[in-house]
Coordinates of C-alpha atoms (C1' of nucleotides) in Angstrom, one line a residue:
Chain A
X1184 CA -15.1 -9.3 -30.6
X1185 CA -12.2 -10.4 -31.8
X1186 CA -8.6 -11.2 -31.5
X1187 CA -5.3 -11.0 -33.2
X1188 CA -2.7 -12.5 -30.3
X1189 CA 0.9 -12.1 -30.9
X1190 CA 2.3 -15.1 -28.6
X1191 CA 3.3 -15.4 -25.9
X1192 CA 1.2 -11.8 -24.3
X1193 CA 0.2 -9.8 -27.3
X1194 CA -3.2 -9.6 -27.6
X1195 CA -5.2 -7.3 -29.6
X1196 CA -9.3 -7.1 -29.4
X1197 CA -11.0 -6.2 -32.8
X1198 CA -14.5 -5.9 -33.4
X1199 CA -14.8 -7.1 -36.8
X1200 CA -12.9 -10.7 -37.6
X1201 CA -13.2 -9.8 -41.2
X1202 CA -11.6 -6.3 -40.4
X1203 CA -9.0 -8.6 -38.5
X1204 CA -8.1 -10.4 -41.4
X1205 CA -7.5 -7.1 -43.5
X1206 CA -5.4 -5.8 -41.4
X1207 CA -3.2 -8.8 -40.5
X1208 CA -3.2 -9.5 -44.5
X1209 CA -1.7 -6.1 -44.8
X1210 CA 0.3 -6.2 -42.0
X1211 CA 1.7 -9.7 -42.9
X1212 CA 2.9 -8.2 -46.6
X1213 CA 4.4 -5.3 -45.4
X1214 CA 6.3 -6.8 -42.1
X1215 CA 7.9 -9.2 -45.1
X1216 CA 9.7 -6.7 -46.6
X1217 CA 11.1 -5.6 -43.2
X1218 CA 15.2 -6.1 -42.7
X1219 CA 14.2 -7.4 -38.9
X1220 CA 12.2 -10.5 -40.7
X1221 CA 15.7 -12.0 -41.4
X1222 CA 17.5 -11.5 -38.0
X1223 CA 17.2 -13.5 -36.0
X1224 CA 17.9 -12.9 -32.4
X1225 CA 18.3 -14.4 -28.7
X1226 CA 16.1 -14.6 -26.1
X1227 CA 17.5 -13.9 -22.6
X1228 CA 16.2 -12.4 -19.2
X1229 CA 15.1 -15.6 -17.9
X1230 CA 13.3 -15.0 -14.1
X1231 CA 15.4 -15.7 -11.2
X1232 CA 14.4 -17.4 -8.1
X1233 CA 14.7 -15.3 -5.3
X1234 CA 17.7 -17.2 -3.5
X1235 CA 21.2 -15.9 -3.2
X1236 CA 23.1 -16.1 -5.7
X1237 CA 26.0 -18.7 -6.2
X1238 CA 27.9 -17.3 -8.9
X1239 CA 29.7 -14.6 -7.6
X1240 CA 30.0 -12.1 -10.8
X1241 CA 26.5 -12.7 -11.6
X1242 CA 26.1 -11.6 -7.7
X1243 CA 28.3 -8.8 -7.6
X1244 CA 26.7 -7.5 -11.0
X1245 CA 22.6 -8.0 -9.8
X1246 CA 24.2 -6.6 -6.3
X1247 CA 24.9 -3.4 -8.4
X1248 CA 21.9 -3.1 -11.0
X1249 CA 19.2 -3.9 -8.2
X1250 CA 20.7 -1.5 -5.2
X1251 CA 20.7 1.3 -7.6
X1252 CA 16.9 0.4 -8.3
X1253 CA 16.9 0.1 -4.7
X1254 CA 17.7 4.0 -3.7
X1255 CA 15.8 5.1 -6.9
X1256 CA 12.7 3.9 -5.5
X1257 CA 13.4 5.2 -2.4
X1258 CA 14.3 8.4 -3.1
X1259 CA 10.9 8.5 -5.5
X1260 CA 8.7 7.6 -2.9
X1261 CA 10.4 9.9 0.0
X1262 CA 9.5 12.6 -3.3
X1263 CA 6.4 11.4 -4.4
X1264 CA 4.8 11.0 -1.2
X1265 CA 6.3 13.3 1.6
X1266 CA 7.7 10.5 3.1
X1267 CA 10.6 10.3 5.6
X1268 CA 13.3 7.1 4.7
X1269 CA 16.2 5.9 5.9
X1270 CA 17.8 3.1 3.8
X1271 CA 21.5 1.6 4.7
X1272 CA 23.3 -1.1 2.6
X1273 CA 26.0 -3.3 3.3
X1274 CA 27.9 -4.9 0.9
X1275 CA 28.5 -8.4 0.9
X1276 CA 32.0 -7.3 0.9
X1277 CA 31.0 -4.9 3.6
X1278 CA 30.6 -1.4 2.0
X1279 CA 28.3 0.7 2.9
X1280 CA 25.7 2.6 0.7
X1281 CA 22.7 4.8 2.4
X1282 CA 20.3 6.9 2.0
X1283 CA 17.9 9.0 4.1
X1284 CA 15.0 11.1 2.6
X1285 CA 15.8 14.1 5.1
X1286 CA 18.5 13.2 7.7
X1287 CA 19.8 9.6 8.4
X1288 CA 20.3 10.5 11.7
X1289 CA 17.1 12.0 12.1
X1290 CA 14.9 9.2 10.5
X1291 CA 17.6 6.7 12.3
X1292 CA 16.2 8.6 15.2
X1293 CA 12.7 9.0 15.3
X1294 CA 12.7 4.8 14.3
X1295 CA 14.7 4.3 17.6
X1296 CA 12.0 6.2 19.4
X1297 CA 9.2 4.3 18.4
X1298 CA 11.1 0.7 19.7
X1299 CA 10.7 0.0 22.9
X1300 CA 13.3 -3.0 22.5
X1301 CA 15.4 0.1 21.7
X1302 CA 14.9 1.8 24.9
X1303 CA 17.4 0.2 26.9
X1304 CA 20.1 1.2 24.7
X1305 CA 19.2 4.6 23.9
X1306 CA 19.4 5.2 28.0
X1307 CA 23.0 3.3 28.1
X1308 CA 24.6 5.7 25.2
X1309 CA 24.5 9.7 26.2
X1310 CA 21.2 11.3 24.0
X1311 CA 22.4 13.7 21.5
X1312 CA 21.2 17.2 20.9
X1313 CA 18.9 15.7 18.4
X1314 CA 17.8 13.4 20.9
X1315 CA 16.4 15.9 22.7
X1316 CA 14.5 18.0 20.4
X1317 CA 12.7 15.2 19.7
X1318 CA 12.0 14.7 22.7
X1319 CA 10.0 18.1 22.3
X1320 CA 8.5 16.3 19.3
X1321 CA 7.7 13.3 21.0
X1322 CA 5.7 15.6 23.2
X1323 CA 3.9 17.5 20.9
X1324 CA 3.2 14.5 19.4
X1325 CA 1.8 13.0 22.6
X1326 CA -0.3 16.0 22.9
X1327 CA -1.5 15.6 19.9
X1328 CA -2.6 12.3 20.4
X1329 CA -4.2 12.9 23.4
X1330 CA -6.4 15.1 21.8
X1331 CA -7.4 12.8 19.2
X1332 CA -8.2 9.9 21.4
X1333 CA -10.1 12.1 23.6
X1334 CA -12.6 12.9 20.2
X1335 CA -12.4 9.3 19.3
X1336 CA -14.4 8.8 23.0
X1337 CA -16.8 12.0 21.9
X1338 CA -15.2 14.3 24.2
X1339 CA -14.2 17.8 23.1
X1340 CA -16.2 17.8 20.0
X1341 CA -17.5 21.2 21.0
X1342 CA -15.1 22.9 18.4
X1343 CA -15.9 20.6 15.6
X1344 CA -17.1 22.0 12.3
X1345 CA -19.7 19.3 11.1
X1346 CA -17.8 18.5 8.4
X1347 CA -15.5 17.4 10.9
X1348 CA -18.2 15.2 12.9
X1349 CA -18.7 13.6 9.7
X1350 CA -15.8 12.4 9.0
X1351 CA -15.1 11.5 13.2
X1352 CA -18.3 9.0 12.8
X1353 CA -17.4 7.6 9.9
X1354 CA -13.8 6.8 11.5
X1355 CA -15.8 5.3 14.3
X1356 CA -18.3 3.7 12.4
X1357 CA -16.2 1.6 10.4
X1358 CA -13.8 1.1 13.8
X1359 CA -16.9 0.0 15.2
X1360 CA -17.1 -2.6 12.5
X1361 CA -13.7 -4.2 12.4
X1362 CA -14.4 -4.7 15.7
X1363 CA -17.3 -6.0 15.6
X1364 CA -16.0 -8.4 12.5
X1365 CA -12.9 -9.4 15.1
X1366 CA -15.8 -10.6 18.0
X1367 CA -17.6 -12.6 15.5
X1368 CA -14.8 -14.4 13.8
X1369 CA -13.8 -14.8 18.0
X1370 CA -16.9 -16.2 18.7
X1371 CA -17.2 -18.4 15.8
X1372 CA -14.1 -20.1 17.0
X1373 CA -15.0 -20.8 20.7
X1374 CA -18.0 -22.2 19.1
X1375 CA -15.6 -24.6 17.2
X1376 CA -13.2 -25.2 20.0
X1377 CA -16.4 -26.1 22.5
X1378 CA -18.1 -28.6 19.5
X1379 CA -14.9 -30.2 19.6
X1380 CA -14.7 -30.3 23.4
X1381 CA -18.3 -31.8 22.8
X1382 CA -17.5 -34.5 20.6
X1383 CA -14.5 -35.7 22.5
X1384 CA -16.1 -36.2 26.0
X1385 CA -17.6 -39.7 27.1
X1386 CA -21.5 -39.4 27.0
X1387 CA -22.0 -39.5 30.8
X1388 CA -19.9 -35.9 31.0
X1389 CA -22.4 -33.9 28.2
X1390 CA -24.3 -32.8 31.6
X1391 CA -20.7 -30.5 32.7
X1392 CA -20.0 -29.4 29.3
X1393 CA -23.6 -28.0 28.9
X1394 CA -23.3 -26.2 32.4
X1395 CA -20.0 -24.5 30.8
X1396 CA -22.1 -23.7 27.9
X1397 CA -24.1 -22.2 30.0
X1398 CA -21.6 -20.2 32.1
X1399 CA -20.9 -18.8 28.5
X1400 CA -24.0 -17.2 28.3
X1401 CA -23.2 -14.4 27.5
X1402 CA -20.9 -15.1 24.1
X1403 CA -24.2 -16.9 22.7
X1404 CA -26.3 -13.7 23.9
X1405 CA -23.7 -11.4 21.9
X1406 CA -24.4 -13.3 18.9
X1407 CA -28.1 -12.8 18.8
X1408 CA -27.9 -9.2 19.9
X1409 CA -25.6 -8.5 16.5
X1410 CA -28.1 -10.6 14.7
X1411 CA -25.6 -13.6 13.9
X1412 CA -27.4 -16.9 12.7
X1413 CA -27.0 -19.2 14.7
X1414 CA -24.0 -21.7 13.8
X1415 CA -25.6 -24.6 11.9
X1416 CA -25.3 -27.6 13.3
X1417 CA -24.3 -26.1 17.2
X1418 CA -27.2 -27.2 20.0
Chain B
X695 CA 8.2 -20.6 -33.7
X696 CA 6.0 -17.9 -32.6
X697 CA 2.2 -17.8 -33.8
X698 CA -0.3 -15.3 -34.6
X699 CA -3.5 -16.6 -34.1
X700 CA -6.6 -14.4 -36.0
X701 CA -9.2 -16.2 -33.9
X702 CA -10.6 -18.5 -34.6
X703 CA -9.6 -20.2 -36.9
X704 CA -6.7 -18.3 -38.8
X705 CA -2.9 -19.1 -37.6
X706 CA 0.1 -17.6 -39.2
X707 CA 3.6 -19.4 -37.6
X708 CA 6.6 -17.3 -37.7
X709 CA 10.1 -18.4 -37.5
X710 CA 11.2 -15.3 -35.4
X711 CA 9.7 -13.3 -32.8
X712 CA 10.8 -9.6 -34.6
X713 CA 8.5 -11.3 -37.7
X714 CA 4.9 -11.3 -35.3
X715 CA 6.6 -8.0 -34.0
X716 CA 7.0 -6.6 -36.7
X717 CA 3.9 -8.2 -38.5
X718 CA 1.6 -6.7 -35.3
X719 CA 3.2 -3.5 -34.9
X720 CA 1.9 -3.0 -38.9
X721 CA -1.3 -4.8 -38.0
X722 CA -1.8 -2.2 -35.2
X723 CA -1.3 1.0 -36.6
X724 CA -3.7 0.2 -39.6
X725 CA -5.9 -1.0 -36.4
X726 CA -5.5 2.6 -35.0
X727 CA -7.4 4.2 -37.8
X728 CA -10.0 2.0 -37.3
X729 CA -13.6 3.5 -35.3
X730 CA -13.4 0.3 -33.2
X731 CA -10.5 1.2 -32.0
X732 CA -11.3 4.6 -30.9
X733 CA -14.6 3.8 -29.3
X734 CA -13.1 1.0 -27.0
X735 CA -10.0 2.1 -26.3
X736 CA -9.0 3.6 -22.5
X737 CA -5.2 5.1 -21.4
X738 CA -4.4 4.3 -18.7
X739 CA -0.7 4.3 -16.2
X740 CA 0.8 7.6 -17.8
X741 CA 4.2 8.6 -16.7
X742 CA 4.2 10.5 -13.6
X743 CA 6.3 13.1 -12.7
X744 CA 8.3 12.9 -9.4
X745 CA 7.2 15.4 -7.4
X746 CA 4.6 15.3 -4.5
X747 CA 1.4 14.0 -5.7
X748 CA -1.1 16.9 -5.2
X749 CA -4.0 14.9 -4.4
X750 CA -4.5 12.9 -1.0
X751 CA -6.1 10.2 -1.9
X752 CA -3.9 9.3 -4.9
X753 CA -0.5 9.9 -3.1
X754 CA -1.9 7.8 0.3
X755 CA -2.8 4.8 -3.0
X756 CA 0.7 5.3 -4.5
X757 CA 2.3 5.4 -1.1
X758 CA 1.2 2.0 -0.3
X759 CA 1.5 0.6 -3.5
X760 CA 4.7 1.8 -3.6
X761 CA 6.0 1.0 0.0
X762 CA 5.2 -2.4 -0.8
X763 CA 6.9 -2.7 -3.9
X764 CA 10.1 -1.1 -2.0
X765 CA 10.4 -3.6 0.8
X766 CA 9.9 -6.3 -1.9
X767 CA 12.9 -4.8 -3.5
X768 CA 15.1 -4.9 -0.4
X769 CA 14.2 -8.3 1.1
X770 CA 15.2 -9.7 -2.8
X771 CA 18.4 -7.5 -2.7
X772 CA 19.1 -9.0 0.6
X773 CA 18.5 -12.6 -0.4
X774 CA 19.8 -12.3 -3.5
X775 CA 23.1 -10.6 -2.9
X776 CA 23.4 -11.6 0.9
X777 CA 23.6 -8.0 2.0
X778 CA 22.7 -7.1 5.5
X779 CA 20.0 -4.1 4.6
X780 CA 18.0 -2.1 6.9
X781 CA 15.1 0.0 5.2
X782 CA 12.9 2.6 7.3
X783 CA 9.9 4.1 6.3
X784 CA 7.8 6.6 8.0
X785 CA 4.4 7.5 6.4
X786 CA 3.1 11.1 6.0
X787 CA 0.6 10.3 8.4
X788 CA 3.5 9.3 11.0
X789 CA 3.2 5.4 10.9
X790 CA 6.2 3.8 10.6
X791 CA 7.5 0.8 8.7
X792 CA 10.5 -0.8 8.7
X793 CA 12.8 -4.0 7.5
X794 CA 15.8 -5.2 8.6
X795 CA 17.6 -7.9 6.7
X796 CA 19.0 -9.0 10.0
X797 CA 18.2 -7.3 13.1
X798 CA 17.2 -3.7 12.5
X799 CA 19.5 -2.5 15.6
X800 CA 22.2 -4.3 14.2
X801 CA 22.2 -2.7 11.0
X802 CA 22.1 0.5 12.6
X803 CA 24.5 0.2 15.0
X804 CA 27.0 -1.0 12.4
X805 CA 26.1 2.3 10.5
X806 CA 26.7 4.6 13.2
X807 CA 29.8 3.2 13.3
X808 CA 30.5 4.5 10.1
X809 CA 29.5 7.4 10.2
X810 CA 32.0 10.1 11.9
X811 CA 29.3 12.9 12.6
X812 CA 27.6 10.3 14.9
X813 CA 30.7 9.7 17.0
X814 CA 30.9 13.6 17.2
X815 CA 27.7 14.3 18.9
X816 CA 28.1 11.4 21.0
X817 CA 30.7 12.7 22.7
X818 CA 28.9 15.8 23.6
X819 CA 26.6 16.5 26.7
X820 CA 24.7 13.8 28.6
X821 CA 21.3 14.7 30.0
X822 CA 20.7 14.2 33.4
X823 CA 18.9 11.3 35.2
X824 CA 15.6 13.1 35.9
X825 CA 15.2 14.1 31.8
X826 CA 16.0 10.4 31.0
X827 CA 13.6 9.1 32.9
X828 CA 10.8 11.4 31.9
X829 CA 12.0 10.5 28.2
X830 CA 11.5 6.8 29.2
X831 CA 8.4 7.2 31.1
X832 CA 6.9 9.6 27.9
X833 CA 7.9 7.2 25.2
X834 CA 6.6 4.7 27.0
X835 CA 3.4 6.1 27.5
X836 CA 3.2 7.4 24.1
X837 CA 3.4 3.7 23.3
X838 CA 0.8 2.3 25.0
X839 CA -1.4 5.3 23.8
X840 CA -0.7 4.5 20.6
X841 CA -1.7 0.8 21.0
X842 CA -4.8 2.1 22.6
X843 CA -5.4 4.4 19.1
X844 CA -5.0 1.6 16.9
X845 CA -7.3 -0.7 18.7
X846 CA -9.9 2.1 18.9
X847 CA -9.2 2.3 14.7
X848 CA -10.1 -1.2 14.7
X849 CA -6.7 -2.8 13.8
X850 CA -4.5 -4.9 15.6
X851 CA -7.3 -6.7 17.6
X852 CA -6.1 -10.7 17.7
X853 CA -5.1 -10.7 20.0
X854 CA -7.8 -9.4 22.3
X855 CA -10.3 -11.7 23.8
X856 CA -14.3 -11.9 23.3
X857 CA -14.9 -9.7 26.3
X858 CA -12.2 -7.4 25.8
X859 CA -13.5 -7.2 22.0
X860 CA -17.0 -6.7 23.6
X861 CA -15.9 -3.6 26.3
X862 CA -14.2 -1.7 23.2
X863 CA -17.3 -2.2 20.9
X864 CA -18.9 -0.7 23.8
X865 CA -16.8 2.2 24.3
X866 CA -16.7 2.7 20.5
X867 CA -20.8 2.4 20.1
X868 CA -21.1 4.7 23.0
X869 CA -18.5 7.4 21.0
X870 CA -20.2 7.5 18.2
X871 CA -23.5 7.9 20.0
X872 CA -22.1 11.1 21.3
X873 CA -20.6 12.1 18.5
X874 CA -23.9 11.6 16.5
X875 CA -25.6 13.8 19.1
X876 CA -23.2 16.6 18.7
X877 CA -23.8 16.3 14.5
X878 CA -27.5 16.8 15.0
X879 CA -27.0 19.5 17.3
X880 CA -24.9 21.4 14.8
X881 CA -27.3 20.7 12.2
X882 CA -29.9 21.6 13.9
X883 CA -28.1 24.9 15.1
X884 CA -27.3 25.6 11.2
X885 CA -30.7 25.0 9.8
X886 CA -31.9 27.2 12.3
X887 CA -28.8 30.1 11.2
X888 CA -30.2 29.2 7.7
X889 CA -34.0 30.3 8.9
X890 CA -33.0 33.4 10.2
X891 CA -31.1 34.5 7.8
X892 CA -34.3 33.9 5.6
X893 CA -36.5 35.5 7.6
X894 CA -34.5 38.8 8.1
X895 CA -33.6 38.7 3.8
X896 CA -36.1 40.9 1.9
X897 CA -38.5 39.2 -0.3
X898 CA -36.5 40.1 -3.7
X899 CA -33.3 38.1 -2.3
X900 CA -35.1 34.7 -1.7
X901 CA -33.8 33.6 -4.4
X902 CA -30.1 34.3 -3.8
X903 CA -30.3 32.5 -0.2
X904 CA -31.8 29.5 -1.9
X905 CA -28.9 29.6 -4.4
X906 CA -26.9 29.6 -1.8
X907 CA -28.7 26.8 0.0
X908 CA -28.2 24.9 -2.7
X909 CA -25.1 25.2 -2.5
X910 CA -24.7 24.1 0.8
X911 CA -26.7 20.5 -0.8
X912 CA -23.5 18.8 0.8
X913 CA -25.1 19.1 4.5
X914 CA -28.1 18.2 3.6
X915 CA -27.6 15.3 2.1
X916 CA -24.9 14.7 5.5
X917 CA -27.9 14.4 6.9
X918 CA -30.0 12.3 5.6
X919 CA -27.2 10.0 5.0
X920 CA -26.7 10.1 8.9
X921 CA -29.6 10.5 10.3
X922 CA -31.5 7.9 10.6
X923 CA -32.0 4.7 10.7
X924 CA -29.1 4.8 13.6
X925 CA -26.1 4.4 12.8
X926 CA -25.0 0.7 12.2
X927 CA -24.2 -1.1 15.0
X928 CA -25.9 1.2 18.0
X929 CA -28.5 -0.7 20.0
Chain C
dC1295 C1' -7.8 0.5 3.4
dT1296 C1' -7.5 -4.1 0.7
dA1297 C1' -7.8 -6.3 -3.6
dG1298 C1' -8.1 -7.1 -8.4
dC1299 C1' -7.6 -5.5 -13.3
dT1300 C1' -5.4 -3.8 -17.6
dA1301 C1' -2.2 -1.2 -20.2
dT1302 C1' 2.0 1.0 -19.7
dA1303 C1' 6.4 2.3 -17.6
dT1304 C1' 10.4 0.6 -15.5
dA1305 C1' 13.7 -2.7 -13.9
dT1306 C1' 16.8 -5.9 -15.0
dA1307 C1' 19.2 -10.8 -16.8
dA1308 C1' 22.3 -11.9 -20.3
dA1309 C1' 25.6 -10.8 -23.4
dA1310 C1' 28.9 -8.0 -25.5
dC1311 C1' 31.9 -4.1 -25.2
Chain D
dT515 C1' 33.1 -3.0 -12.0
dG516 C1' 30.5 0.5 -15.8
dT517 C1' 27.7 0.9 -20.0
dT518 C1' 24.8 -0.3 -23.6
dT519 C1' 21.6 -3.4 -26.0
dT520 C1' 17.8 -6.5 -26.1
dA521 C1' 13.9 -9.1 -24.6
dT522 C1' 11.6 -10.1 -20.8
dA523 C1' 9.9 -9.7 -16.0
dT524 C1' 8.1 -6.8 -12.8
dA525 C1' 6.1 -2.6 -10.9
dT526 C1' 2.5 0.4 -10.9
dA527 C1' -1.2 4.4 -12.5
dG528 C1' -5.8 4.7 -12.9
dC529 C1' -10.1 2.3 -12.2
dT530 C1' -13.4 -0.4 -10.1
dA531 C1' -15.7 -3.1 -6.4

DNA sequence: CTAGCTATATATAAAAC
DNA sequence: TGTTTTATATATAGCTA
């Protein structure tokens, strides 16, 4: 294979070199006679670190550019995906640009529900209507829930098509697994913290530190039952 | 001075970048014609049009992608431009994500503010105690529920320790253990649909019902995917 | 779902209007 | 500020693991 690169990240794969050479040849005579041969521009777009600013028309103006990119991308994603977003602005200068997929207040709404920090306010200001029916929501939602957890402990799967099962196991299979990942990297570091412990005691105190190891039973027994190797190196 | 390089030993400097532009763009469509082109090449990232993405799996890919690319967006805009931005994103699936280039609550508050409609419906009814406290007490229990969800899913689990870790693996083994049992009995209870209905067919239909078997290969091969050995992680 | 990859589509910095 | 142009930087669709 091989390759004709136009620096700095053109690259173009050919499987003949000879072929390559043909066609560059060619190319080469032909981009001669071209009018853009002879200009001879700029280059500009450098990158910009990601740090505010100091100029201020160069802020103002990226200010502009990238919040229009900004609600473009939000408004394609809210389309593209069914999803519900809220997006507010303020201006350096303190003006205010937003945006919400379906209703500001609505999405503004539902946030406020999930944040407990939240809580406390909400119950100082009066709820609106709005407030309200989503307090229905919230219910239904809860019910819904409910429901789910209940299957996700293998109750209620009376109902279930198998199709259904399926796809419940697999959910709990590969739950099972993070969690079983999350005990072993657990365990792995008691195992580290008690070496350390090990190491650091005065010779005459190995006796205590082997009786805690022993009241640990049980994290070592773990580790065999899931078929862990044994930590090199740990006694 | 830009270079094109015909690998590897051919190198033809340019004073200009629109001359190796130029130069490949020629180079490339007398490439096109070629059969190596054809037989390697693959298109890929066409234009998509922005309107919900039909299929799941590719909308829940570009709703990630694209979340992430979003909130990237904002937190520049806000460091960039020093605006205060607050940026809310629920998921079809209900999960929520959010930024705030401050504090979220800040950034809303000041836009309430702003926004006349808001003051309106705050000045209308106020619920009575009982109702607010039943919101508080739901939300709050919808909260922990939700906790417990996402911990039964697997995620969110550092902070947990080994034993905690060890009771949900339990809980989670013991689900899918159940839920296993109920997929066999429903298999079991289809095949034996299946049988019947093969019995009671004439001779001359066999065929048909093993057609139609066949078509059914999906829960079949359910399970014997299933089935057995155990599933992972069940003692 | 997370993570990379490649080729393309988009966003946007700079400059000029 | 708004727009347009240009050349580059970045985002991301479709795949794959």
């Amino acid at each position: 294979m091989w390759h004709i690169h136009v620096f700095p990240h053109t690259v173009f794969s050919l499987e003949s070199k000879d072929w390559a050479r043909v066609a560059f040849a060619s190319a080469f005579s032909i981009a001669k006679e071209s009018s853009a041969f002879h200009r001879n521009k700029k280059m500009v777009r450098r990158k910009i670190p990601i740090k505010k600013i100091d100029d201020v028309t160069a802020r103002q103006v990226t200010f502009s550019k990238r919040k229009s990119g900004l609600f473009k991308k939000a408004r394609e994603l809210s389309l593209l995906c069914d999803a519900e977003i809220a997006l507010i602005v303020f201006s350096p200068g303190g003006k205010l640009f937003d945006y919400g997929s379906s209703s500001m207040q609505k999405v503004i709404e539902r946030h406020i529900l999930r944040s407990e920090l939240n809580l406390e306010k909400l119950d100082q200001s009066c709820p609106t209507e709005q407030v309200r029916c989503n307090y229905a929501d919230l219910n239904k939602e809860f019910a819904d829930r409910t429901r789910e957890m209940r299957q996700l402990n293998g109750e209620e799967l009376q109902g279930l098509t198998l199709r259904e099962l399926q796809k419940l196991e697999e959910r709990l299979d590969s739950s099972l697994n993070r969690v079983y990942k999350a005990k072993v990297e657990n365990f792995i570091k008691e195992i580290g913290i008690l070496k350390e412990k090990m190491i650091k005691l005065p010779r005459n105190e190995i006796c205590s530190v082997q009786r805690h190891e022993h009241e640990q039973g049980q994290l070592f027994d773990t580790s065999l039952t899931l078929g862990l190797p044994f930590p090199a190196g740990s006694k």
